């Protein structure tokens, strides 16, 4: 839907949206759901297995979770996220899930229109974000019900789409279609704008001494004005929407609050070595999958080099194995490293990943031997360079070098978000302000209960940007942000009532 036609009021610079959300993946969708007035309450028949938490919930049963003290409810809870509200919301939606139980959620949802907060959600593609671009042949790491959003059970949706439900894990393309359907069935479409690209998000200020002074963008000017005389005002968001004929329609709007929900899959990680830009070197599963499916590697006898020790690299190994393509698997860690993701996955639930891990441990390269026919691992190695004749040079931790001829290379060492629309590429928001934002190494530094950036007020961050890579945990970010904005909205309303009170005197 065209941005300009649908929201012509935004052409008037005096109109300011309360909230703009950048990113339309599960984080942005879940936040839109809550900002639209949906409120979670403790179900009347629910008994949470955590007796202390249940006792706390009973104290304010009449209030929605959004209107309760999240710090009080989160106290003492433990889980697989470092963000306490994420752990709280996960245990309310999936009680004791990490212990293997499949208890129902203790929450039920009510639509309360009076709590609607106007907002827009911007995304480069359809609702669902990066899930629409993931390799369709791989199972998701999480169970289907862990991928679902509030109010629409994934199992109910998927059972209407296919007859045979084998196991609890599903394909990424099913998840993408579920998220797109969710936005429609929940009536959220009016808040979403597809094919939109944000080019600039900057803070506007005004001089405290001059109420009529024009707004200025201090990120583009060096202003010699004392900080005490500057008042932070709204955010200015600039970008463009790509329409049917491929042309770009620019837009500019203002917002009181901006929420970063971009995820971290925009820019694949690079080794930054010689020859990495050769066409036989890929940096994503879709690229590698497309090359294989187009038959570009058919009949090749030379192995594919796969770099990385995470789940995406394991997916690539499995994909190559299923297509009878021999693999050289290079990674820097020891196979006994407790930080390897495989150590965190139960064998019974994730047999295919443990198959890869078993090969990593048992089919490693011995210095004086030949490559194994289907798979050879190179623990504690790194790639020195790629050559134009499709060869690569590997180096061990001890300094020994080895040269191999390849049919292709796939570098899968993580990815970074594209925050180019922020000053300093958003680096200043991280725990380490001199480094790029990453999910694990340098997430955005936020308030633990509101998800507001510590270094920038009225700017919030969700999901992988704050270290929550799993859908089951990123939903807590939506709860934290909605909780914060609801409190501020109430304060504004009280202030308005006080100023317009009985005698009309502020």
C-alpha atoms as one frame of an Amber mdcrd trajectory, in Angstrom:
protein
   0.000   0.000   0.000   1.427   3.400  -0.896   2.736   5.252   2.117   1.881
   8.711   0.868  -1.713   7.979  -0.150  -2.566   5.961   2.934  -1.071   8.436
   5.382  -1.500  11.809   3.735  -1.661  13.454   7.151   2.034  12.699   7.528
   2.791  15.197   4.766   1.969  17.875   7.331   5.166  18.247   9.363   3.113
  19.330  12.368   1.713  15.777  12.682   3.890  13.603  14.916   3.367   9.874
  15.379   3.719   8.518  18.901   5.707   5.486  17.679   7.586   4.388  14.558
   8.890   0.809  14.407  11.734   0.020  12.010  11.578  -3.663  11.083   8.541
  -5.876  10.409   9.818  -9.237  11.648   8.332 -11.013  14.677   9.617  -8.293
  17.075   7.882  -5.494  15.169   4.718  -7.563  14.631   4.395  -8.469  18.302
   4.919  -4.862  19.369   2.279  -3.664  16.885  -0.129  -6.247  18.350   0.305
  -4.827  21.857   0.288  -1.173  20.784  -3.000  -1.902  18.999  -4.638  -2.464
  22.380  -4.280  -6.194  22.970  -3.678  -6.820  26.686  -2.530 -10.056  28.414
  -4.293 -11.129  31.626  -3.847 -14.121  33.907  -6.400 -16.729  32.823  -9.039
 -17.494  35.423  -8.302 -21.227  35.477  -4.501 -20.918  35.099  -2.051 -22.150
  37.720   1.589 -21.406  36.946   3.974 -24.226  37.991   6.256 -21.615  39.602
   4.347 -21.088  42.843   6.146 -17.862  43.784   5.424 -16.286  40.389   1.815
 -17.494  40.518   1.371 -15.888  43.928   2.649 -12.580  42.531   0.299 -12.836
  39.543  -2.674 -13.477  41.830  -1.984 -10.244  43.721  -2.945  -8.148  40.684
  -5.135 -10.543  38.737  -7.448  -7.665  37.754  -4.595  -5.856  35.959  -3.077
  -6.767  32.617   0.568  -7.846  32.739   1.433  -4.631  30.873   0.098  -2.586
  33.793   1.986  -4.500  36.479   5.474  -4.099  37.956   7.630  -6.102  35.539
  10.713  -5.877  37.747   8.788  -7.395  40.661   7.364 -10.197  38.507  10.760
 -10.954  36.911  12.654 -11.188  40.183  14.227 -14.596  40.761  13.368 -16.043
  37.340  16.035 -17.798  35.284  16.092 -18.633  31.606  18.076 -18.675  28.377
  17.932 -14.908  27.874  19.937 -12.243  29.679  16.927  -9.904  29.561  14.651
 -10.451  32.605  11.406  -9.327  30.915  12.095 -11.765  28.056  12.437 -14.590
  30.594   9.256 -13.473  32.396   7.110 -13.308  29.269   8.481 -16.616  27.990
   7.610 -18.412  31.218   4.090 -16.951  31.080   3.617 -18.092  27.480   5.536
 -21.401  27.764   5.775 -22.442  31.442   8.780 -24.667  32.195   9.499 -25.134
  28.474  13.224 -25.621  29.099  12.413 -28.652  31.267  10.667 -30.338  28.355
   7.094 -29.573  29.406   4.398 -28.391  27.030   2.163 -26.570  29.487  -0.386
 -24.153  28.028   0.074 -20.404  28.398  -1.318 -18.924  31.624  -2.387 -15.798
  29.729  -5.472 -14.812  27.789  -5.702 -11.722  25.618  -8.296  -8.957  25.462
  -8.594  -6.229  22.846  -9.026  -2.918  24.681  -9.306  -0.190  22.061  -8.741
   2.605  24.574  -5.119   1.469  24.898  -4.386   1.846  21.174  -1.215   3.865
  20.547  -0.918   5.120  16.928   2.152   3.718  15.202   3.635   2.636  11.883
   5.792  -0.409  11.163   8.262  -0.130   8.287   9.727  -3.162   6.511  11.683
  -3.842   3.336   9.415  -6.748   2.392   6.196  -8.407   3.603   5.505  -8.846
   7.352   7.777 -11.540   8.701  11.053  -9.829   7.894  14.072 -12.040   7.266
  11.996 -15.226   7.551  10.936 -14.671   3.928  14.578 -14.914   2.807  15.704
 -18.018   4.691  16.650 -21.260   3.003  13.448 -23.272   2.685  14.966 -26.735
   2.964  16.085 -26.451   6.586  14.096 -27.024   9.750  13.881 -24.174  12.245
  15.994 -24.546  15.370  12.946 -23.896  17.583   9.682 -25.790  17.900   6.715
 -24.434  15.972   4.862 -23.335  19.108   7.931 -21.365  20.245   7.774 -19.413
  16.982   4.144 -18.375  17.409   2.943 -14.899  18.360   0.246 -14.116  20.973
  -3.365 -14.872  20.086  -2.833 -17.337  17.211  -1.543 -20.829  17.926   0.899
 -21.958  15.280  -0.332 -25.550  15.411  -3.907 -24.442  14.699  -2.753 -22.387
  11.733  -0.406 -24.967  10.241  -2.909 -27.831  10.650  -5.252 -25.932   8.342
  -2.471 -25.672   5.747  -1.127 -29.226   5.657  -2.536 -32.572   6.675   0.579
 -34.290   7.928   2.320 -32.847  10.986   5.567 -34.751  11.427   7.361 -33.565
  14.532   7.250 -30.179  16.171   9.863 -28.366  14.069   8.884 -26.654  10.858
  10.244 -25.030   7.705  11.171 -21.335   7.667   8.822 -20.631   4.753   5.901
 -21.863   6.871   6.931 -19.483   9.651   7.121 -16.604   7.145   3.595 -17.323
   5.872   2.316 -17.617   9.444   3.663 -14.140  10.338   2.163 -12.600   7.201
  -1.201 -14.225   7.960  -0.973 -13.108  11.596  -0.828  -9.430  10.643  -3.926
  -9.884   8.492  -6.047 -11.934  10.886  -5.223  -9.664  13.849  -6.274  -6.587
  11.895  -2.835  -4.951  12.035  -2.433  -4.185   8.312  -3.225  -0.494   8.698
  -0.060  -0.136  10.780   2.283  -1.822   8.275   4.113  -0.341   5.290   5.962
  -2.760   3.009   8.797  -2.041   0.565  10.018   0.861   2.686  13.675   1.709
   3.233  14.809   4.030   6.024  17.726   6.287   5.099  17.957   8.610   8.108
  16.773   8.752  11.714  17.943  11.880  13.507  17.058  13.745  16.654  15.602
  17.221  16.373  16.336  19.835  19.025  15.224  23.351  19.841  16.691  26.193
  21.870  15.158  26.327  25.348  15.239  30.123  25.342  13.275  30.489  22.124
   9.960  28.687  21.940   9.479  29.877  18.349  12.909  28.840  17.106  13.119
  26.443  14.196  13.968  22.800  14.768  17.569  21.902  14.009  19.331  18.624
  13.402  22.437  18.666  15.559  23.737  15.437  14.082  24.544  17.372  10.891
  25.773  20.629  12.430  28.433  21.516  14.981  26.541  23.789  17.316  28.356
  25.802  19.951  25.440  25.859  22.386  25.445  24.689  25.996  23.675  21.349
  26.485  21.516  22.864  29.230  19.947  25.216  26.684  19.029  22.459  24.231
  15.775  20.522  24.518  15.484  17.166  22.769  12.347  17.090  20.672  11.102
  14.554  18.145  12.746  12.120  15.788  12.848  12.864  12.074  12.577   9.706
   9.933  13.447   9.887   6.250  13.260   7.152   3.661  11.561   5.992   0.502
   8.971   3.470  -0.565   9.513   1.330  -3.639   6.271   1.123  -5.621   5.024
  -1.229  -8.356   6.934   0.255 -11.276  10.211   0.153  -9.354  10.365   3.876
  -8.712  11.059   5.363  -5.298   8.665   7.676  -3.436  10.527   9.600  -0.711
   8.908  10.410   2.624   9.695  12.295   5.810   7.791  12.007   9.073   8.224
  12.743  12.758   7.866  10.513  15.805   8.054  10.879  19.555   9.542   7.381
  19.899  11.476   5.128  17.527  11.814   1.375  18.006  14.670  -0.523  16.337
  13.470  -4.022  15.398  15.692  -4.623  12.373  17.228  -7.929  13.416  20.880
  -8.626  12.647  20.768 -10.482   9.317  21.293  -7.500   7.006  25.063  -7.745
   6.514  26.744 -11.186   6.526  30.065 -11.342   8.357  33.229 -11.303   6.236
  36.673 -12.755   6.905  38.283  -9.593   5.489  40.950 -11.564   3.647  42.475
 -11.619   0.162  40.218 -13.013  -2.560  37.024 -13.022  -0.547  35.221 -11.114
  -3.291  35.774 -13.814  -5.927  32.446 -15.067  -7.365  32.926 -18.604  -6.031
  32.851 -17.298  -2.413  29.338 -17.073  -0.938  28.270 -15.449   2.340  24.770
 -16.798   2.916  22.763 -20.012   2.742  20.371 -18.628   0.083  23.354 -17.861
  -2.194  24.816 -21.327  -1.698  21.422 -23.001  -2.047  20.697 -21.144  -5.287
  24.049 -22.176  -6.780  23.420 -25.829  -5.940  19.812 -25.806  -7.143  20.850
 -24.231 -10.438  23.279 -27.107 -10.984  26.415 -24.958 -10.836  28.184 -27.518
  -8.624  26.832 -30.619 -10.373  29.561 -33.036 -11.342  32.248 -31.157  -9.411
  34.812 -33.376  -7.704  36.467 -30.649  -5.655  34.993 -30.017  -2.197  33.037
 -27.015  -0.958  34.729 -25.075   1.817  32.349 -24.153   4.671  33.628 -21.676
   7.265  31.958 -21.349  10.673  30.889 -23.384  13.695  27.315 -22.189  14.226
  23.981 -23.627  13.190  23.934 -21.899   9.795  27.284 -23.489   8.966  25.851
 -26.832  10.134  22.860 -26.257   7.825  25.282 -25.733   4.947  27.102 -28.981
   5.806  23.800 -30.876   5.836  22.689 -29.248   2.593  25.946 -30.196   0.865
  25.794 -33.713   2.313  22.224 -34.188   1.038  23.384 -33.115  -2.427  26.413
 -35.434  -2.436  28.880 -32.543  -2.353  32.132 -33.197  -0.421  32.890 -30.689
   2.344  35.937 -29.093   3.949  34.694 -27.597   7.230  36.928 -24.949   8.806
  36.380 -23.340  12.217  38.581 -21.628  14.805  37.317 -23.371  17.944  38.261
 -26.707  19.462  35.586 -29.382  19.131  35.520 -29.606  22.934  34.793 -25.877
  23.336  31.834 -25.563  25.718  30.721 -22.440  23.835  29.732 -24.422  20.731
  25.974 -24.201  20.162  25.730 -27.992  19.768  26.487 -28.350  23.487  23.204
 -26.592  24.243  20.968 -28.742  22.041  19.422 -32.012  23.326  20.424 -34.913
  21.060  16.923 -36.370  20.834  15.389 -33.104  19.651  18.132 -32.084  17.221
  19.615 -35.303  15.759  20.745 -33.714  12.489  22.848 -31.059  14.238  24.429
 -33.680  16.494  25.224 -35.664  13.375  27.231 -32.670  12.125  28.891 -32.239
  15.514  29.823 -35.934  15.548  31.491 -35.512  12.133  33.298 -32.398  13.361
  34.758 -34.469  16.199  35.516 -37.757  14.422  36.367 -36.790  10.837  39.047
 -34.161  11.415  42.045 -33.736   9.129  45.262 -35.514  10.004  48.255 -33.584
   8.741  49.733 -36.300   6.554  46.520 -37.790   5.164  44.186 -37.070   2.283
  40.742 -35.526   2.578  37.914 -37.888   3.440  35.480 -38.597   0.618  32.437
 -36.763   1.992  33.484 -34.538   4.903  36.684 -33.376   6.587  36.794 -30.973
   9.527  39.609 -28.546  10.312  39.245 -27.503  13.966  41.406 -24.587  15.142
  42.063 -23.444  11.565  41.340 -20.264   9.661  41.395 -19.222   6.003  44.389
 -17.099   5.016  43.297 -16.283   1.455  41.376 -17.319  -1.657  43.081 -17.501
  -5.053  41.704 -16.812  -8.528  42.287 -20.453  -9.552  39.694 -21.461  -6.898
  42.234 -22.525  -4.336  42.332 -21.562  -0.668  45.128 -21.436   1.885  44.303
 -22.691   5.380  46.444 -22.155   8.460  46.352 -24.136  11.695  46.717 -22.687
  15.186  50.321 -23.919  15.140  51.045 -22.030  11.912  51.049 -24.928   9.430
  49.598 -24.044   6.023  47.719 -26.204   3.555  46.374 -25.468   0.045  43.155
 -26.985  -1.329  41.297 -26.749  -4.632  37.611 -25.876  -4.212  34.395 -25.937
  -6.186  32.991 -23.129  -3.972  33.358 -21.533  -0.542  30.616 -20.556   1.919
  31.554 -18.153   4.716  28.961 -18.349   7.512  30.430 -16.553  10.527  27.454
 -14.516  11.690  25.996 -11.240  10.507  25.580  -7.613  11.492  22.570  -5.296
  11.446  22.435  -2.429   8.980  22.011   0.664  11.146  23.429   3.070   8.571
  20.419   5.361   9.078  21.688   6.217  12.582  24.641   8.404  13.464  27.894
   6.455  13.827  26.092   3.447  12.256  24.466   3.005  15.667  27.766   1.952
  17.273  27.368   4.504  20.066  24.316   2.581  21.324  26.281  -0.584  22.108
  27.999  -1.720  25.279  31.269  -1.136  23.401  30.654   2.168  21.646  33.716
   1.857  19.405  32.551  -1.418  17.830  29.692  -2.395  15.481  26.468  -3.727
  17.006  26.280  -7.538  17.077  23.830  -9.929  18.728  26.369 -11.729  20.917
  29.473  -9.584  21.189  28.094  -6.050  21.354  24.300  -5.736  21.671  22.526
  -2.413  22.107  22.705  -1.337  25.751  19.155  -1.008  27.082  17.238  -0.519
  30.301  16.442  -4.050  31.437  12.730  -3.418  31.942  11.773  -0.784  29.355
  14.138  -1.693  26.461  14.923   2.008  26.061  18.465   2.684  24.893  20.671
   3.739  27.778  22.480   6.282  25.598  19.455   7.726  23.768  16.070   8.482
  25.316  12.890   7.690  23.347  14.841   5.189  21.260  14.119   1.516  21.935
  15.633  -1.730  20.657  14.247  -5.276  20.452  15.141  -8.820  19.449  18.590
  -9.780  18.149  19.802  -6.191  18.540  19.640  -6.703  22.324  20.850 -10.313
  22.323  17.512 -12.140  21.955  18.010 -14.277  18.869  15.132 -16.679  19.524
  11.534 -15.684  18.751  10.335 -17.072  22.084  12.392 -14.416  23.910  12.107
 -11.387  21.629   8.384 -11.152  22.467   9.402  -9.918  25.921  10.855  -6.816
  24.303   7.414  -5.896  22.976   6.036  -6.263  26.515   8.766  -4.028  27.961
   8.322  -1.264  25.384   4.506  -1.286  25.626   4.732  -1.198  29.434   7.023
   1.850  29.261   4.929   3.737  26.685   1.684   2.981  28.566   3.119   4.505
  31.758   4.280   7.618  29.894   0.911   7.962  28.185  -0.840   7.877  31.574
   1.496  10.573  32.904   0.693  12.760  29.896  -3.041  12.281  30.453  -2.734
  13.183  34.145  -0.742  16.278  33.256  -3.389  17.269  30.708  -6.165  16.846
  33.288  -4.243  18.888  35.855  -3.675  21.738  33.430  -7.307  21.755  32.349
  -8.683  21.217  35.856 -11.578  22.853  37.710 -10.444  26.469  37.833  -8.738
  26.363  34.473  -5.370  27.352  35.912  -2.325  25.255  35.015
